[in-house]
PDB file of C-alpha atoms in Angstrom:
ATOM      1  CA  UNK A   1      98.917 116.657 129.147  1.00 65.00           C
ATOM      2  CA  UNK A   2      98.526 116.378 132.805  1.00 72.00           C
ATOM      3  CA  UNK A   3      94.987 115.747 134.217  1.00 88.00           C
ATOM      4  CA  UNK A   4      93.399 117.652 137.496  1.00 93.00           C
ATOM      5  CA  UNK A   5      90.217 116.481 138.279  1.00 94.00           C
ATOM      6  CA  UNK A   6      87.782 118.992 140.288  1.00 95.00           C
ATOM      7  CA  UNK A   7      84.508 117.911 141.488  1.00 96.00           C
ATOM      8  CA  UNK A   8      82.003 118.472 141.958  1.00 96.00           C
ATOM      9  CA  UNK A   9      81.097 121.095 139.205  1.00 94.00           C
ATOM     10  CA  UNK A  10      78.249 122.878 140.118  1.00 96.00           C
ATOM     11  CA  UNK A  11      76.531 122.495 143.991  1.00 97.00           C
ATOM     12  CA  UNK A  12      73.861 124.498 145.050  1.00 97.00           C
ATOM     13  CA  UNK A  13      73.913 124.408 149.262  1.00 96.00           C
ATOM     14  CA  UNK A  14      71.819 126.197 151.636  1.00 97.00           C
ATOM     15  CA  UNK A  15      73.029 129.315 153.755  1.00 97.00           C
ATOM     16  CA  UNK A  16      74.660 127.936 156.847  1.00 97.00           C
ATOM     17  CA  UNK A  17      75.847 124.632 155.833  1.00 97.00           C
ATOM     18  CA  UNK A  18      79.252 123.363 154.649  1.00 97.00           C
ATOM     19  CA  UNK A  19      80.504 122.260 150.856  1.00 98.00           C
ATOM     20  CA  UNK A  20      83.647 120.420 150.283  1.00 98.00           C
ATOM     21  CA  UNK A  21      85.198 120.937 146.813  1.00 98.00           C
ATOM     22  CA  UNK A  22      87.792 117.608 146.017  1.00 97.00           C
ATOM     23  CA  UNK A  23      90.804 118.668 143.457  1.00 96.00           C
ATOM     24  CA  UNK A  24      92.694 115.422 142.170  1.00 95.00           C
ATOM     25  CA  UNK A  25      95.770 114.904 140.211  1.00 93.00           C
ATOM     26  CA  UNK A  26      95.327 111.899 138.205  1.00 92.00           C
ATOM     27  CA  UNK A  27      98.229 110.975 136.462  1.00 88.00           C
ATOM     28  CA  UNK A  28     100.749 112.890 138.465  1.00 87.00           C
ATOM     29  CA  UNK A  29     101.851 113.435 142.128  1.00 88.00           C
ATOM     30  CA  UNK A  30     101.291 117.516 143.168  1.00 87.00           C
ATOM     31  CA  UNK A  31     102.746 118.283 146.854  1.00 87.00           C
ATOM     32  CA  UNK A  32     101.303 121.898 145.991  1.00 89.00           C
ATOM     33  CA  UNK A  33      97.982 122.731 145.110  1.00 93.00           C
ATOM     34  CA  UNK A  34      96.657 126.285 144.692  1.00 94.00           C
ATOM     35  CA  UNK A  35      93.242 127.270 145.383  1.00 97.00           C
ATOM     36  CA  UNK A  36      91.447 130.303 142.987  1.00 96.00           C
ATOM     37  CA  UNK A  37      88.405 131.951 143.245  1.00 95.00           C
ATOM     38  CA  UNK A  38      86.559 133.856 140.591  1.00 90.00           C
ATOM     39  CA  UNK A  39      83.638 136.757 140.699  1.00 83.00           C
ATOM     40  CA  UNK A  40      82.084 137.387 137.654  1.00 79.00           C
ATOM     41  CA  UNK A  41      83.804 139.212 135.104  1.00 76.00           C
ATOM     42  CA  UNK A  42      86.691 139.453 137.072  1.00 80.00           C
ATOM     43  CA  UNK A  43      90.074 137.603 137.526  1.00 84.00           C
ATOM     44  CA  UNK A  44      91.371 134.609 139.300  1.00 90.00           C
ATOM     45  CA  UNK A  45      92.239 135.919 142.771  1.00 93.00           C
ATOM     46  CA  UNK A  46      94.693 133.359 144.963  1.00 94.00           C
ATOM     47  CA  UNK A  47      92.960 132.438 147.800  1.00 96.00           C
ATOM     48  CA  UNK A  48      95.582 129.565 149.007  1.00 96.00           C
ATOM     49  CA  UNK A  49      98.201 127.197 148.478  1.00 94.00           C
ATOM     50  CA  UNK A  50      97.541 123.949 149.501  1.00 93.00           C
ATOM     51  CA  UNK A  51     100.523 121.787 151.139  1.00 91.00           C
ATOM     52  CA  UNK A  52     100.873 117.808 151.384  1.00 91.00           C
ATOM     53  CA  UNK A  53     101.154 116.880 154.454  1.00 88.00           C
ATOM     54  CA  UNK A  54     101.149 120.161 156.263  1.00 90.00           C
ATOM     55  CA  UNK A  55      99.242 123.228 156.913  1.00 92.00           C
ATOM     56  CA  UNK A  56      97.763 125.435 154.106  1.00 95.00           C
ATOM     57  CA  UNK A  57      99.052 128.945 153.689  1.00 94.00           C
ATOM     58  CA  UNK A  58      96.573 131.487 152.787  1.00 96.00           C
ATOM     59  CA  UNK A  59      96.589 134.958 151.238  1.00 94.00           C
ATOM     60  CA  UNK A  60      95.820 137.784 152.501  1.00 93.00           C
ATOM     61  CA  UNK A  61      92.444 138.387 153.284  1.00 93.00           C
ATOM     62  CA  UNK A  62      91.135 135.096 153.133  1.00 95.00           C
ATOM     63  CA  UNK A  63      90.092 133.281 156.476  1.00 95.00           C
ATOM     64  CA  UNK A  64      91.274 130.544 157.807  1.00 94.00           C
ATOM     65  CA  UNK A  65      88.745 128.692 159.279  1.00 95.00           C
ATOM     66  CA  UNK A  66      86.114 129.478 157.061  1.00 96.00           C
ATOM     67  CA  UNK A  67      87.887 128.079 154.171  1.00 97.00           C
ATOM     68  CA  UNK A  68      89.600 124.470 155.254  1.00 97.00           C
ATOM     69  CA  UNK A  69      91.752 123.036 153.113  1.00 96.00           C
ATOM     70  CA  UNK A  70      93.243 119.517 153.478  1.00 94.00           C
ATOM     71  CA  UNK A  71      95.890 118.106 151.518  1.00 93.00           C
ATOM     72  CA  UNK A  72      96.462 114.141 152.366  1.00 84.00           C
ATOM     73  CA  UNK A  73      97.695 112.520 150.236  1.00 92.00           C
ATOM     74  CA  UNK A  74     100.342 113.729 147.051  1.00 92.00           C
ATOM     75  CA  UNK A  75      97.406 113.741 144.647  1.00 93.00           C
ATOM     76  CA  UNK A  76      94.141 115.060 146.481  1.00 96.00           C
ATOM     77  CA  UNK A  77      93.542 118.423 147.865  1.00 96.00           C
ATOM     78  CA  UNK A  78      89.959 119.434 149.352  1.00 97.00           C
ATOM     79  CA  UNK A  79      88.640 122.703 149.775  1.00 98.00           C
ATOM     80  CA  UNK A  80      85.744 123.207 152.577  1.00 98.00           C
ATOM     81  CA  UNK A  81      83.670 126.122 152.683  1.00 98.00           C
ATOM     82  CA  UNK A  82      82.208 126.207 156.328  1.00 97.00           C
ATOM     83  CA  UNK A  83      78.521 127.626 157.354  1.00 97.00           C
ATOM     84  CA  UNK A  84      78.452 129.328 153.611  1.00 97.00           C
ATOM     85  CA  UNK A  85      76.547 132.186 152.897  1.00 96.00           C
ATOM     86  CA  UNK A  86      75.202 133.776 149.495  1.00 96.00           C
ATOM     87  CA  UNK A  87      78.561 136.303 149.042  1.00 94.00           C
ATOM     88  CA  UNK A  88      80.421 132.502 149.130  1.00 96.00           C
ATOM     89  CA  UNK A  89      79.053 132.398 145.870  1.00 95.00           C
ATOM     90  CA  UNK A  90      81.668 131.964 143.158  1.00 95.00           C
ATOM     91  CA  UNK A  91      83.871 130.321 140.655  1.00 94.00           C
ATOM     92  CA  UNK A  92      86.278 128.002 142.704  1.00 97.00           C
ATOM     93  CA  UNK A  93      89.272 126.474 140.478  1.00 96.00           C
ATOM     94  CA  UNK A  94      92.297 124.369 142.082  1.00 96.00           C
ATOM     95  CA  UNK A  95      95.647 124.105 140.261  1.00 93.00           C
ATOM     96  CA  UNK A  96      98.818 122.042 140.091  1.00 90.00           C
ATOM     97  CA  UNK A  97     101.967 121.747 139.073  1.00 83.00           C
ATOM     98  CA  UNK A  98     103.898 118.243 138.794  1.00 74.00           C
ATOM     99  CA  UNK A  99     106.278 117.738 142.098  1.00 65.00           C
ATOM    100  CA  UNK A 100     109.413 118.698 141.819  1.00 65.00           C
ATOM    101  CA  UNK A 101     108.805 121.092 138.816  1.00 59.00           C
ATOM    102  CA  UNK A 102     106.772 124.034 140.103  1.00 54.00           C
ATOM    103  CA  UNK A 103     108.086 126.768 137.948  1.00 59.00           C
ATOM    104  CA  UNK A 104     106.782 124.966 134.583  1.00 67.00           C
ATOM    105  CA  UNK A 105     103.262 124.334 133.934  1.00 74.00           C
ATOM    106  CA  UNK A 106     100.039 124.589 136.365  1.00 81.00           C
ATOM    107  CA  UNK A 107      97.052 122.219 135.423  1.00 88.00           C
ATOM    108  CA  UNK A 108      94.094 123.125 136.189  1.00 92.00           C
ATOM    109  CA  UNK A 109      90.860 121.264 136.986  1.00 93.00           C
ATOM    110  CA  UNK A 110      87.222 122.533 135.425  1.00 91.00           C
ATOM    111  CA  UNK A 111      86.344 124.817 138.462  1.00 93.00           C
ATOM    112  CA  UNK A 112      83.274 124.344 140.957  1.00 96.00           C
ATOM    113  CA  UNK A 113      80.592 127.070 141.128  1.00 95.00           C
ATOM    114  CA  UNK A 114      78.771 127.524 143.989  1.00 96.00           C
ATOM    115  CA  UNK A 115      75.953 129.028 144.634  1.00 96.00           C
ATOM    116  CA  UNK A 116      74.859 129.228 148.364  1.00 97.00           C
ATOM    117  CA  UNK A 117      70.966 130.179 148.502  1.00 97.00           C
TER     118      UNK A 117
ATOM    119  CA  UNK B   1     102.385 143.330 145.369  1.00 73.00           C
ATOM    120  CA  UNK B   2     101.996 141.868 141.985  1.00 80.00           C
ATOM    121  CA  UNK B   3      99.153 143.362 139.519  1.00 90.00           C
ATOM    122  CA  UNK B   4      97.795 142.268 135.669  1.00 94.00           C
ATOM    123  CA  UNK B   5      96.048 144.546 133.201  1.00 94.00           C
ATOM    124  CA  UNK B   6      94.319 143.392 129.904  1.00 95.00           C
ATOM    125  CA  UNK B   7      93.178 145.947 128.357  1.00 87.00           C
ATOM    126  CA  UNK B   8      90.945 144.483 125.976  1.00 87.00           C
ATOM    127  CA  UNK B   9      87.794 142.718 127.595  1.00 91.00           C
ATOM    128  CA  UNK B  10      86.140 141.604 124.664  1.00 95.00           C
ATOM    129  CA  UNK B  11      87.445 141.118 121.152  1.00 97.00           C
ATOM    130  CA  UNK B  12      86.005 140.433 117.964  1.00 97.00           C
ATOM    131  CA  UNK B  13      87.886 139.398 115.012  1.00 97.00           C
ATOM    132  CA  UNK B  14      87.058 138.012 111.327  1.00 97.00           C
ATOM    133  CA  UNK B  15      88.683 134.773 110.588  1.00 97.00           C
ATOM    134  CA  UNK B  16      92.021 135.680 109.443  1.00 97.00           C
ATOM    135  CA  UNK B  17      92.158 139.326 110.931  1.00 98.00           C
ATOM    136  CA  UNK B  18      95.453 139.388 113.074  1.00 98.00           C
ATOM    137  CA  UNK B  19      95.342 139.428 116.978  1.00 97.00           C
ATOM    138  CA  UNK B  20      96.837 141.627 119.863  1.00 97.00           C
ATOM    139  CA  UNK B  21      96.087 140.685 123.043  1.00 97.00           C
ATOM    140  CA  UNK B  22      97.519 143.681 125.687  1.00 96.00           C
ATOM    141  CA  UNK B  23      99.096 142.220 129.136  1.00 97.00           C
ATOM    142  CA  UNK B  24     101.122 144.761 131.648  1.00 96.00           C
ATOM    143  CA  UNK B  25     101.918 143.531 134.434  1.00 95.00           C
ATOM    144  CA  UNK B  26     103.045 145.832 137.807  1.00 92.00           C
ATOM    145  CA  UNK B  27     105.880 144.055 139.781  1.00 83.00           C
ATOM    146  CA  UNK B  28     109.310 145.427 141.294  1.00 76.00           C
ATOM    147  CA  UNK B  29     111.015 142.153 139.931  1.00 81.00           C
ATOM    148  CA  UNK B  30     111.899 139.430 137.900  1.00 85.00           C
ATOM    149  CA  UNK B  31     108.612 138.070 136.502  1.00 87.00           C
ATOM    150  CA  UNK B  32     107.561 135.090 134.722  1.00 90.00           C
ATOM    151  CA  UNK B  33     104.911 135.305 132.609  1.00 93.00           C
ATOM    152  CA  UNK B  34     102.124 133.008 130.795  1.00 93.00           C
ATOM    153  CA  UNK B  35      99.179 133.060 129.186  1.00 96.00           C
ATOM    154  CA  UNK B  36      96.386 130.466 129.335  1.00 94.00           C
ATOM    155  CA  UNK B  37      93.284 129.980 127.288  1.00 95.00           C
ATOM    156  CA  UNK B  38      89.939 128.540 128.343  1.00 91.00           C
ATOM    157  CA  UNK B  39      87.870 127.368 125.407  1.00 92.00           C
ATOM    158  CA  UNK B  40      84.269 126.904 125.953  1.00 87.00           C
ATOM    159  CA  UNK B  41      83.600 124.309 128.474  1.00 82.00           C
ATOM    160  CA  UNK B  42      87.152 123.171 128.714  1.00 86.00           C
ATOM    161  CA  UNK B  43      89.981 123.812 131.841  1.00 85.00           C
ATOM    162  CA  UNK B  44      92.384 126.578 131.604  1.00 89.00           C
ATOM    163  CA  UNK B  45      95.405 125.501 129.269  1.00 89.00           C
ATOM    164  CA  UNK B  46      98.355 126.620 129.248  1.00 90.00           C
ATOM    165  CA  UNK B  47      99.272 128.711 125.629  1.00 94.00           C
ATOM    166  CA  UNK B  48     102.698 129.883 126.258  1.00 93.00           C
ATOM    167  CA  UNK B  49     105.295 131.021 128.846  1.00 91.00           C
ATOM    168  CA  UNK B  50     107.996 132.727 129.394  1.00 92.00           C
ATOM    169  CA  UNK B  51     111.108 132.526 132.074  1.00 88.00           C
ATOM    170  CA  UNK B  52     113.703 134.041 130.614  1.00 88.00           C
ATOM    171  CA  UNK B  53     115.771 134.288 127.140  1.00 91.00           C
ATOM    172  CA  UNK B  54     114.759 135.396 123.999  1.00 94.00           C
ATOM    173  CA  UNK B  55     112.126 137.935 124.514  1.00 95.00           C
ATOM    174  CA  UNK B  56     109.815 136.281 121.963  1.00 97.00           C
ATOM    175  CA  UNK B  57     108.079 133.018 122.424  1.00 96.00           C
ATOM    176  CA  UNK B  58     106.147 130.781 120.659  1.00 96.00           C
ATOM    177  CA  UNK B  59     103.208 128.729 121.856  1.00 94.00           C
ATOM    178  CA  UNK B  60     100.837 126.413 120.617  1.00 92.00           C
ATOM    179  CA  UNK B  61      97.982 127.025 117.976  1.00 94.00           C
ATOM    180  CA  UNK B  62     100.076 129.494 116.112  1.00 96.00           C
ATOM    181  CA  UNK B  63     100.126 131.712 119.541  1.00 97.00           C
ATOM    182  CA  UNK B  64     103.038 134.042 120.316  1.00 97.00           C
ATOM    183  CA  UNK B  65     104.037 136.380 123.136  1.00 98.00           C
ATOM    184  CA  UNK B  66     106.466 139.541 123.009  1.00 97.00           C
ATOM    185  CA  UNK B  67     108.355 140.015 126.383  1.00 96.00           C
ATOM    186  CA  UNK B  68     108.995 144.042 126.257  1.00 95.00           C
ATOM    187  CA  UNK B  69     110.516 144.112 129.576  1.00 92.00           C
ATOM    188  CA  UNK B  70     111.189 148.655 129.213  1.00 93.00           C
ATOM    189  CA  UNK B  71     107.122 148.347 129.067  1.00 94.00           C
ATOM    190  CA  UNK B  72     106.375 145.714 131.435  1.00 95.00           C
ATOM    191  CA  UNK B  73     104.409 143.937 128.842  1.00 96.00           C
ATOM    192  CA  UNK B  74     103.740 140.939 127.538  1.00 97.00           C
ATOM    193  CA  UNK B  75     101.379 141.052 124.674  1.00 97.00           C
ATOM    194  CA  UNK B  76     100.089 138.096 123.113  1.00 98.00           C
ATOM    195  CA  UNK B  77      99.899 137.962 119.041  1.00 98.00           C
ATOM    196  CA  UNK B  78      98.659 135.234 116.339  1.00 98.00           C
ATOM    197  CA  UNK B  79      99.013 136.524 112.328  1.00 97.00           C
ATOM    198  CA  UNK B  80      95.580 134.838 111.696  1.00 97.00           C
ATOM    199  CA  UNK B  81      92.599 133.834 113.509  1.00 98.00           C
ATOM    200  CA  UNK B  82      90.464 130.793 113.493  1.00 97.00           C
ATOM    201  CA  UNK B  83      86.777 130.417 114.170  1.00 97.00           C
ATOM    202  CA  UNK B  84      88.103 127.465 116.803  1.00 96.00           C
ATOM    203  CA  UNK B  85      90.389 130.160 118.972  1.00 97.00           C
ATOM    204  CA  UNK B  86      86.918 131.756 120.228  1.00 97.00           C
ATOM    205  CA  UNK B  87      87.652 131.243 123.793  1.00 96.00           C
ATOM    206  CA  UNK B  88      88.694 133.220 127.057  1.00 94.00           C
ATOM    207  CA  UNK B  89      92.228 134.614 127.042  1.00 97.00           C
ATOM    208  CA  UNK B  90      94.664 135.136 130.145  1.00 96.00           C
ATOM    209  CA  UNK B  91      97.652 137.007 130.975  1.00 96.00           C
ATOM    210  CA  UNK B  92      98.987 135.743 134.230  1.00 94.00           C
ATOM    211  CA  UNK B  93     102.424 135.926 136.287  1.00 92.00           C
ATOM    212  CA  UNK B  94     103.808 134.776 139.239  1.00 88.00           C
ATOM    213  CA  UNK B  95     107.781 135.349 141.002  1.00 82.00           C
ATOM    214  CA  UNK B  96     110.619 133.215 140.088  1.00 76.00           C
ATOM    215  CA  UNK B  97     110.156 130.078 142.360  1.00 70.00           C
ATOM    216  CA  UNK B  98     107.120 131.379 142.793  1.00 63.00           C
ATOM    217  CA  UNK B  99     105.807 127.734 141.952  1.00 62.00           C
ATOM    218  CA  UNK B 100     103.082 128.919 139.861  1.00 75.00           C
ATOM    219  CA  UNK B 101     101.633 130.824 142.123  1.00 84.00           C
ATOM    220  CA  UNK B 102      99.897 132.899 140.068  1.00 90.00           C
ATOM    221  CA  UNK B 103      98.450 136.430 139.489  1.00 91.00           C
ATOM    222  CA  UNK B 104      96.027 136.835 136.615  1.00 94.00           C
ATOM    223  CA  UNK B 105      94.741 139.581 135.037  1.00 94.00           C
ATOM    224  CA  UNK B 106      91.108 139.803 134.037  1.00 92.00           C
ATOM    225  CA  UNK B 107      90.939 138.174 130.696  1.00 94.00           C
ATOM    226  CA  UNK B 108      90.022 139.081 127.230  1.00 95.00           C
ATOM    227  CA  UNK B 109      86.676 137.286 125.848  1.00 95.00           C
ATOM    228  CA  UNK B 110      87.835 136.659 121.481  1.00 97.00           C
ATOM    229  CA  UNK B 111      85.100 135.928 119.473  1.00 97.00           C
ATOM    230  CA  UNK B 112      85.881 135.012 116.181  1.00 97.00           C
ATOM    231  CA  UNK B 113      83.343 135.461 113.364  1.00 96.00           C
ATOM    232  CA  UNK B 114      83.209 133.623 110.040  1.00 92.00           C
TER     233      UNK B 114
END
């Protein structure tokens, strides 16, 4: 199957200073990426859906600017989290469907956590 | 707004014991519907899905998923477990053209014991 490469893993960051999460298709072009985030023991919630070549739309509740998301080129999508703080703390997984067939099969990559201390 | 419940958070199962998995999902539409499996370690993977058609599909790894559409469920079944299905189970769904946009429910921890 399709490949989508998420790195970097784990990162531990101090409060107050910004990570940037890289999600990667490698074998397959994705003009949409979706961004997740997890708590513990409970569910992937959408946080945004990441467009090539234009702006990023976001769910509800999720801000803007403290979450930047950048999506250059067809098979890279980056996820910024800006002057973190401790409840930043999560699960982050990206997602992506092959171009042109977005109602058949997400890939996902292995999923950052974070930890902001 | 679209919602998932699994009922079951954890599961334990002998090898060869039969498996259930509950999914209802909450949405005033057409839905379709997946379920993805993370085994330890490993990215989520896609089990099965389901669009549209016959109500009953089949997945990989033996996996197979009831569409009950009067019960807005979407229950996810295997005859016989393996030790090597111990993993983290989700029911997920997202709009027609939805692009896989998804909404996922909270997942269902299966152990399976020898």
């Amino acid at each position: 199957g399709a490949v989508v490469s998420q790195h970097p893993s784990r990162v531990i960051c101090k409060s107050g200073t910004s990570v940037k999460i890289e999600c990667r298709s490698l074998d397959f072009q994705a003009t949409t990426m979706f961004w997740y985030r997890q708590f513990p023991k409970q569910s992937l919630m959408l946080m945004a859906t990441s467009n090539e070549g234009s702006k990023a739309t976001y769910e509800q509740g999720v801000e803007k600017d403290k979450f930047l998301i950048n999506h250059a080129s067809l098979t890279l999508s980056t996820l910024t989290v800006t002057s973190a703080h401790p409840e930043d703390s999560s699960f982050y997984i990206c997602s992506a469907p092959r171009t042109g067939q977005l109602d058949t099969e997400a890939f996902f990559g292995q999923g950052t956590r974070l930890t902001v201390v | 707004a679209q919602s998932v419940s699994q009922h079951n958070h954890h599961v334990i199962l002998s090898e060869a014991a039969s498996l259930e998995l509950g999914c209802n999902y909450s949405y005033g539409g057409t839905v379709n519907l997946f379920w993805y499996v993370q085994y330890p370690g490993q990215h989520l993977q896609l089990l099965l899905k389901y669009f549209s058609g016959d109500p009953l599909v089949k997945g990989i790894k033996g996996f197979e998923a009831e569409f009950i559409k009067s019960k807005f469920s979407f229950n996810l079944r295997k005859p016989s477990v393996q030790w090597s299905d111990t993993a983290e189970y989700f029911c997920a769904v997202s709009p027609p053209g939805g692009g896989n946009k998804l909404t996922f429910g909270t997942g269902t921890q299966l152990k399976v014991e020898l």
